[in-house]
PDB file of C-alpha atoms in Angstrom:
ATOM      1  CA  MET A   1     -27.863  -7.867 -16.439  1.00  0.00           C
ATOM      2  CA  SER A   2     -29.152  -5.867 -13.527  1.00  0.00           C
ATOM      3  CA  HIS A   3     -26.708  -4.086 -11.438  1.00  0.00           C
ATOM      4  CA  ILE A   4     -29.202  -3.493  -8.603  1.00  0.00           C
ATOM      5  CA  GLU A   5     -27.341  -4.371  -5.323  1.00  0.00           C
ATOM      6  CA  ARG A   6     -28.578  -7.685  -4.317  1.00  0.00           C
ATOM      7  CA  MET A   7     -27.131  -7.899  -0.697  1.00  0.00           C
ATOM      8  CA  PRO A   8     -27.211  -4.419   0.836  1.00  0.00           C
ATOM      9  CA  MET A   9     -25.983  -3.519   4.300  1.00  0.00           C
ATOM     10  CA  LEU A  10     -28.094  -5.324   6.959  1.00  0.00           C
ATOM     11  CA  GLU A  11     -29.793  -3.020   9.357  1.00  0.00           C
ATOM     12  CA  PRO A  12     -28.536  -3.826  13.043  1.00  0.00           C
ATOM     13  CA  ALA A  13     -32.057  -4.543  14.146  1.00  0.00           C
ATOM     14  CA  ALA A  14     -32.258  -7.389  11.296  1.00  0.00           C
ATOM     15  CA  MET A  15     -28.949  -8.915  12.343  1.00  0.00           C
ATOM     16  CA  ASN A  16     -28.534 -12.067  14.483  1.00  0.00           C
ATOM     17  CA  GLU A  17     -26.298 -12.320  17.261  1.00  0.00           C
ATOM     18  CA  ALA A  18     -23.485 -13.929  15.268  1.00  0.00           C
ATOM     19  CA  GLN A  19     -23.838 -11.168  12.614  1.00  0.00           C
ATOM     20  CA  ARG A  20     -23.736  -8.529  15.246  1.00  0.00           C
ATOM     21  CA  LYS A  21     -20.563  -9.954  16.907  1.00  0.00           C
ATOM     22  CA  ALA A  22     -18.896 -10.440  13.430  1.00  0.00           C
ATOM     23  CA  ALA A  23     -19.729  -6.866  12.534  1.00  0.00           C
ATOM     24  CA  GLN A  24     -18.439  -5.441  15.834  1.00  0.00           C
ATOM     25  CA  ALA A  25     -15.261  -7.331  15.360  1.00  0.00           C
ATOM     26  CA  LEU A  26     -14.742  -6.172  11.876  1.00  0.00           C
ATOM     27  CA  ALA A  27     -15.426  -2.421  12.866  1.00  0.00           C
ATOM     28  CA  ALA A  28     -12.859  -2.752  15.822  1.00  0.00           C
ATOM     29  CA  GLY A  29      -9.981  -3.825  13.388  1.00  0.00           C
ATOM     30  CA  PRO A  30      -8.013  -2.047  10.772  1.00  0.00           C
ATOM     31  CA  ARG A  31     -10.969  -1.809   8.452  1.00  0.00           C
ATOM     32  CA  GLY A  32     -13.027   0.266  10.765  1.00  0.00           C
ATOM     33  CA  GLY A  33     -16.349  -1.053   9.638  1.00  0.00           C
ATOM     34  CA  VAL A  34     -18.356  -3.415   7.469  1.00  0.00           C
ATOM     35  CA  LYS A  35     -17.618  -2.301   3.898  1.00  0.00           C
ATOM     36  CA  GLY A  36     -17.379  -3.901   0.483  1.00  0.00           C
ATOM     37  CA  PRO A  37     -17.357  -7.668   0.322  1.00  0.00           C
ATOM     38  CA  PHE A  38     -18.054  -7.909   3.987  1.00  0.00           C
ATOM     39  CA  ILE A  39     -21.627  -6.364   3.461  1.00  0.00           C
ATOM     40  CA  ALA A  40     -22.548  -9.476   1.621  1.00  0.00           C
ATOM     41  CA  LEU A  41     -20.323 -11.904   3.691  1.00  0.00           C
ATOM     42  CA  LEU A  42     -22.160 -10.948   6.739  1.00  0.00           C
ATOM     43  CA  ARG A  43     -24.904 -13.235   5.636  1.00  0.00           C
ATOM     44  CA  SER A  44     -22.269 -15.903   6.728  1.00  0.00           C
ATOM     45  CA  PRO A  45     -20.778 -14.435   9.716  1.00  0.00           C
ATOM     46  CA  GLU A  46     -18.287 -17.169  10.541  1.00  0.00           C
ATOM     47  CA  LEU A  47     -17.140 -17.080   6.784  1.00  0.00           C
ATOM     48  CA  MET A  48     -16.848 -13.418   7.063  1.00  0.00           C
ATOM     49  CA  ASP A  49     -14.885 -13.461  10.192  1.00  0.00           C
ATOM     50  CA  ARG A  50     -12.341 -16.002   8.745  1.00  0.00           C
ATOM     51  CA  LEU A  51     -12.184 -14.374   5.329  1.00  0.00           C
ATOM     52  CA  GLN A  52     -11.524 -11.048   6.866  1.00  0.00           C
ATOM     53  CA  GLN A  53      -8.778 -12.457   8.994  1.00  0.00           C
ATOM     54  CA  VAL A  54      -6.993 -13.898   5.859  1.00  0.00           C
ATOM     55  CA  GLY A  55      -7.475 -10.636   4.041  1.00  0.00           C
ATOM     56  CA  GLU A  56      -6.107  -8.630   7.196  1.00  0.00           C
ATOM     57  CA  TYR A  57      -3.017 -10.729   6.969  1.00  0.00           C
ATOM     58  CA  LEU A  58      -2.587 -10.394   3.298  1.00  0.00           C
ATOM     59  CA  ARG A  59      -3.117  -6.544   3.423  1.00  0.00           C
ATOM     60  CA  PHE A  60      -1.277  -5.625   6.411  1.00  0.00           C
ATOM     61  CA  ARG A  61       1.201  -8.335   7.463  1.00  0.00           C
ATOM     62  CA  SER A  62       2.229 -10.484   4.538  1.00  0.00           C
ATOM     63  CA  SER A  63       5.758 -10.893   3.501  1.00  0.00           C
ATOM     64  CA  LEU A  64       5.255  -9.087   0.293  1.00  0.00           C
ATOM     65  CA  GLU A  65       5.893  -5.374  -0.107  1.00  0.00           C
ATOM     66  CA  ALA A  66       2.591  -3.289  -0.351  1.00  0.00           C
ATOM     67  CA  ARG A  67       3.533  -2.363  -3.945  1.00  0.00           C
ATOM     68  CA  ILE A  68       3.565  -5.999  -5.014  1.00  0.00           C
ATOM     69  CA  SER A  69       0.415  -6.895  -3.143  1.00  0.00           C
ATOM     70  CA  GLU A  70      -1.497  -3.901  -4.400  1.00  0.00           C
ATOM     71  CA  LEU A  71      -0.361  -4.625  -8.052  1.00  0.00           C
ATOM     72  CA  LEU A  72      -1.669  -8.259  -7.682  1.00  0.00           C
ATOM     73  CA  MET A  73      -4.910  -6.981  -6.285  1.00  0.00           C
ATOM     74  CA  LEU A  74      -5.276  -4.763  -9.389  1.00  0.00           C
ATOM     75  CA  VAL A  75      -4.548  -7.639 -11.728  1.00  0.00           C
ATOM     76  CA  VAL A  76      -7.202  -9.718 -10.099  1.00  0.00           C
ATOM     77  CA  SER A  77      -9.786  -7.038 -10.075  1.00  0.00           C
ATOM     78  CA  ARG A  78      -9.167  -6.227 -13.575  1.00  0.00           C
ATOM     79  CA  ALA A  79      -9.721  -9.864 -14.683  1.00  0.00           C
ATOM     80  CA  TRP A  80     -13.039  -9.841 -12.749  1.00  0.00           C
ATOM     81  CA  THR A  81     -13.976  -6.353 -13.772  1.00  0.00           C
ATOM     82  CA  GLN A  82     -14.366  -5.832 -10.047  1.00  0.00           C
ATOM     83  CA  GLN A  83     -15.321  -2.113  -9.579  1.00  0.00           C
ATOM     84  CA  PHE A  84     -15.339  -1.918  -5.870  1.00  0.00           C
ATOM     85  CA  GLU A  85     -11.789  -3.561  -5.420  1.00  0.00           C
ATOM     86  CA  TRP A  86     -10.418  -1.481  -8.219  1.00  0.00           C
ATOM     87  CA  SER A  87     -11.757   1.831  -6.951  1.00  0.00           C
ATOM     88  CA  VAL A  88     -10.349   0.910  -3.566  1.00  0.00           C
ATOM     89  CA  HIS A  89      -7.058  -0.522  -4.419  1.00  0.00           C
ATOM     90  CA  ALA A  90      -5.907   1.574  -7.664  1.00  0.00           C
ATOM     91  CA  PRO A  91      -5.241   4.613  -5.410  1.00  0.00           C
ATOM     92  CA  LEU A  92      -3.588   2.415  -2.848  1.00  0.00           C
ATOM     93  CA  ALA A  93      -1.276   0.811  -5.506  1.00  0.00           C
ATOM     94  CA  LEU A  94      -0.191   4.308  -6.801  1.00  0.00           C
ATOM     95  CA  LYS A  95       0.423   5.445  -3.087  1.00  0.00           C
ATOM     96  CA  ALA A  96       2.514   2.254  -2.590  1.00  0.00           C
ATOM     97  CA  GLY A  97       4.742   3.099  -5.762  1.00  0.00           C
ATOM     98  CA  VAL A  98       2.964   1.372  -8.572  1.00  0.00           C
ATOM     99  CA  ALA A  99       3.561   3.589 -11.610  1.00  0.00           C
ATOM    100  CA  ALA A 100       0.332   5.525 -13.030  1.00  0.00           C
ATOM    101  CA  GLN A 101       1.160   4.018 -16.525  1.00  0.00           C
ATOM    102  CA  THR A 102       1.093   0.588 -15.032  1.00  0.00           C
ATOM    103  CA  VAL A 103      -2.344   1.109 -13.353  1.00  0.00           C
ATOM    104  CA  GLN A 104      -3.727   2.633 -16.732  1.00  0.00           C
ATOM    105  CA  SER A 105      -2.428  -0.393 -18.610  1.00  0.00           C
ATOM    106  CA  LEU A 106      -4.165  -2.704 -16.281  1.00  0.00           C
ATOM    107  CA  ALA A 107      -7.365  -0.686 -16.491  1.00  0.00           C
ATOM    108  CA  GLU A 108      -7.235  -1.024 -20.264  1.00  0.00           C
ATOM    109  CA  GLY A 109      -6.676  -4.829 -19.955  1.00  0.00           C
ATOM    110  CA  ARG A 110      -3.135  -4.802 -21.251  1.00  0.00           C
ATOM    111  CA  ARG A 111       0.086  -6.060 -19.714  1.00  0.00           C
ATOM    112  CA  PRO A 112       2.010  -3.068 -18.718  1.00  0.00           C
ATOM    113  CA  GLU A 113       5.066  -2.561 -20.783  1.00  0.00           C
ATOM    114  CA  SER A 114       7.465  -0.893 -18.303  1.00  0.00           C
ATOM    115  CA  MET A 115       7.126  -2.401 -14.860  1.00  0.00           C
ATOM    116  CA  ALA A 116       9.900  -2.905 -12.225  1.00  0.00           C
ATOM    117  CA  ARG A 117      11.366  -6.244 -12.488  1.00  0.00           C
ATOM    118  CA  ASP A 118       9.692  -7.545  -9.350  1.00  0.00           C
ATOM    119  CA  GLU A 119       6.292  -6.232 -10.510  1.00  0.00           C
ATOM    120  CA  ALA A 120       6.703  -7.961 -13.842  1.00  0.00           C
ATOM    121  CA  LEU A 121       7.626 -11.248 -11.999  1.00  0.00           C
ATOM    122  CA  ALA A 122       4.323 -10.832  -9.874  1.00  0.00           C
ATOM    123  CA  TYR A 123       2.269  -9.997 -12.988  1.00  0.00           C
ATOM    124  CA  ASP A 124       3.526 -12.839 -14.980  1.00  0.00           C
ATOM    125  CA  PHE A 125       3.109 -15.357 -12.058  1.00  0.00           C
ATOM    126  CA  CYS A 126      -0.476 -14.148 -11.634  1.00  0.00           C
ATOM    127  CA  ASP A 127      -1.273 -14.116 -15.375  1.00  0.00           C
ATOM    128  CA  GLU A 128       0.215 -17.565 -16.109  1.00  0.00           C
ATOM    129  CA  LEU A 129      -1.612 -19.083 -13.044  1.00  0.00           C
ATOM    130  CA  ALA A 130      -4.824 -17.562 -14.305  1.00  0.00           C
ATOM    131  CA  ARG A 131      -4.383 -18.845 -18.037  1.00  0.00           C
ATOM    132  CA  THR A 132      -2.903 -22.268 -17.255  1.00  0.00           C
ATOM    133  CA  ARG A 133      -4.145 -23.016 -13.682  1.00  0.00           C
ATOM    134  CA  GLY A 134      -0.455 -23.424 -12.757  1.00  0.00           C
ATOM    135  CA  VAL A 135       2.940 -22.014 -13.354  1.00  0.00           C
ATOM    136  CA  SER A 136       5.903 -23.344 -15.157  1.00  0.00           C
ATOM    137  CA  ASP A 137       9.176 -24.405 -13.507  1.00  0.00           C
ATOM    138  CA  ALA A 138      10.924 -21.208 -14.958  1.00  0.00           C
ATOM    139  CA  THR A 139       8.233 -18.915 -13.531  1.00  0.00           C
ATOM    140  CA  TYR A 140       8.096 -20.697 -10.186  1.00  0.00           C
ATOM    141  CA  ARG A 141      12.040 -20.451  -9.972  1.00  0.00           C
ATOM    142  CA  SER A 142      11.884 -16.745 -10.644  1.00  0.00           C
ATOM    143  CA  ALA A 143       9.336 -16.027  -8.158  1.00  0.00           C
ATOM    144  CA  VAL A 144      11.080 -18.066  -5.315  1.00  0.00           C
ATOM    145  CA  ASP A 145      14.386 -16.397  -6.351  1.00  0.00           C
ATOM    146  CA  ARG A 146      12.834 -12.870  -5.837  1.00  0.00           C
ATOM    147  CA  PHE A 147      10.150 -13.351  -3.307  1.00  0.00           C
ATOM    148  CA  GLY A 148      11.296 -16.755  -1.371  1.00  0.00           C
ATOM    149  CA  GLU A 149       8.947 -19.530  -0.775  1.00  0.00           C
ATOM    150  CA  ARG A 150       6.897 -17.634   1.793  1.00  0.00           C
ATOM    151  CA  GLY A 151       6.396 -14.934  -0.880  1.00  0.00           C
ATOM    152  CA  VAL A 152       5.098 -17.125  -3.401  1.00  0.00           C
ATOM    153  CA  ILE A 153       2.810 -18.527  -0.891  1.00  0.00           C
ATOM    154  CA  ASP A 154       1.629 -15.137   0.174  1.00  0.00           C
ATOM    155  CA  MET A 155       1.115 -14.148  -3.707  1.00  0.00           C
ATOM    156  CA  LEU A 156      -0.934 -17.132  -4.030  1.00  0.00           C
ATOM    157  CA  GLY A 157      -3.041 -16.034  -0.964  1.00  0.00           C
ATOM    158  CA  VAL A 158      -3.446 -12.575  -2.446  1.00  0.00           C
ATOM    159  CA  ILE A 159      -4.591 -13.901  -5.828  1.00  0.00           C
ATOM    160  CA  GLY A 160      -7.000 -16.488  -4.253  1.00  0.00           C
ATOM    161  CA  TYR A 161      -8.376 -14.129  -1.588  1.00  0.00           C
ATOM    162  CA  PHE A 162      -8.982 -11.289  -4.069  1.00  0.00           C
ATOM    163  CA  THR A 163     -10.540 -13.775  -6.514  1.00  0.00           C
ATOM    164  CA  THR A 164     -12.939 -14.746  -3.775  1.00  0.00           C
ATOM    165  CA  VAL A 165     -13.646 -11.347  -2.967  1.00  0.00           C
ATOM    166  CA  SER A 166     -14.295 -10.395  -6.476  1.00  0.00           C
ATOM    167  CA  MET A 167     -16.798 -13.157  -7.026  1.00  0.00           C
ATOM    168  CA  VAL A 168     -18.592 -12.187  -3.829  1.00  0.00           C
ATOM    169  CA  LEU A 169     -18.703  -8.607  -4.966  1.00  0.00           C
ATOM    170  CA  ASN A 170     -19.780  -9.388  -8.460  1.00  0.00           C
ATOM    171  CA  VAL A 171     -22.527 -11.787  -7.493  1.00  0.00           C
ATOM    172  CA  ALA A 172     -23.843  -9.385  -4.739  1.00  0.00           C
ATOM    173  CA  HIS A 173     -23.656  -6.394  -7.132  1.00  0.00           C
ATOM    174  CA  THR A 174     -21.806  -4.285  -4.511  1.00  0.00           C
ATOM    175  CA  PRO A 175     -21.279  -1.045  -5.994  1.00  0.00           C
ATOM    176  CA  ALA A 176     -18.018   0.977  -5.802  1.00  0.00           C
ATOM    177  CA  PRO A 177     -17.734   3.450  -2.917  1.00  0.00           C
ATOM    178  CA  LYS A 178     -19.717   6.716  -3.506  1.00  0.00           C
ATOM    179  CA  GLU A 179     -16.727   8.652  -2.870  1.00  0.00           C
ATOM    180  CA  ALA A 180     -14.510   6.751  -5.388  1.00  0.00           C
ATOM    181  CA  ASP A 181     -12.458   9.134  -7.524  1.00  0.00           C
ATOM    182  CA  ILE A 182     -11.441   6.649 -10.110  1.00  0.00           C
ATOM    183  CA  GLU A 183     -12.678   5.801 -13.577  1.00  0.00           C
ATOM    184  CA  PRO A 184     -14.795   2.627 -13.644  1.00  0.00           C
ATOM    185  CA  LEU A 185     -13.402  -0.384 -15.341  1.00  0.00           C
ATOM    186  CA  ASN A 186     -14.803  -1.296 -18.817  1.00  0.00           C
ATOM    187  CA  SER A 187     -15.958  -4.829 -19.411  1.00  0.00           C
ATOM    188  CA  LEU A 188     -13.362  -7.084 -21.059  1.00  0.00           C
ATOM    189  CA  PRO A 189     -14.221  -9.422 -23.846  1.00  0.00           C
ATOM    190  CA  MET A 190     -14.796 -13.005 -22.485  1.00  0.00           C
TER     191      MET A 190
END
């Protein structure tokens, strides 16, 4: 399979008015520019704008601690072998308090052995959802008891949003940032 970038950054002169407006709005927000999945998503500026708003909420204003959100982002990135998201979020997860051993286990495609209790709940919720397309009553109850109903919905938002972003990046063959200082993920067996 080719890994040539399919949807590189559009030159400003090649953008239509809607694309220019969406790119300017993104650059004015907390991301500071059109990067990662938004490079490809710029082909559909209204979708890009709506998705970036969802992502902005999930990354910067959700009910979840950054440590839990970043852990979930890594679980999804690993499941999709998504190099861009992994290279961006692994350092953020470490900074948010996810243990280096946990990040390494995820990189290797294994369930981390020694996570904080809330991290294990979030991991198990995400893993069960991916495997069974739902969660058991016991998993749901544990998640609600720890994160509340809003937290469960925010976890679902993180999982769904980063799944969407991972698909966009994988189809577009968007590379990891050149300045990424993290080991790339190996492909997992299907």
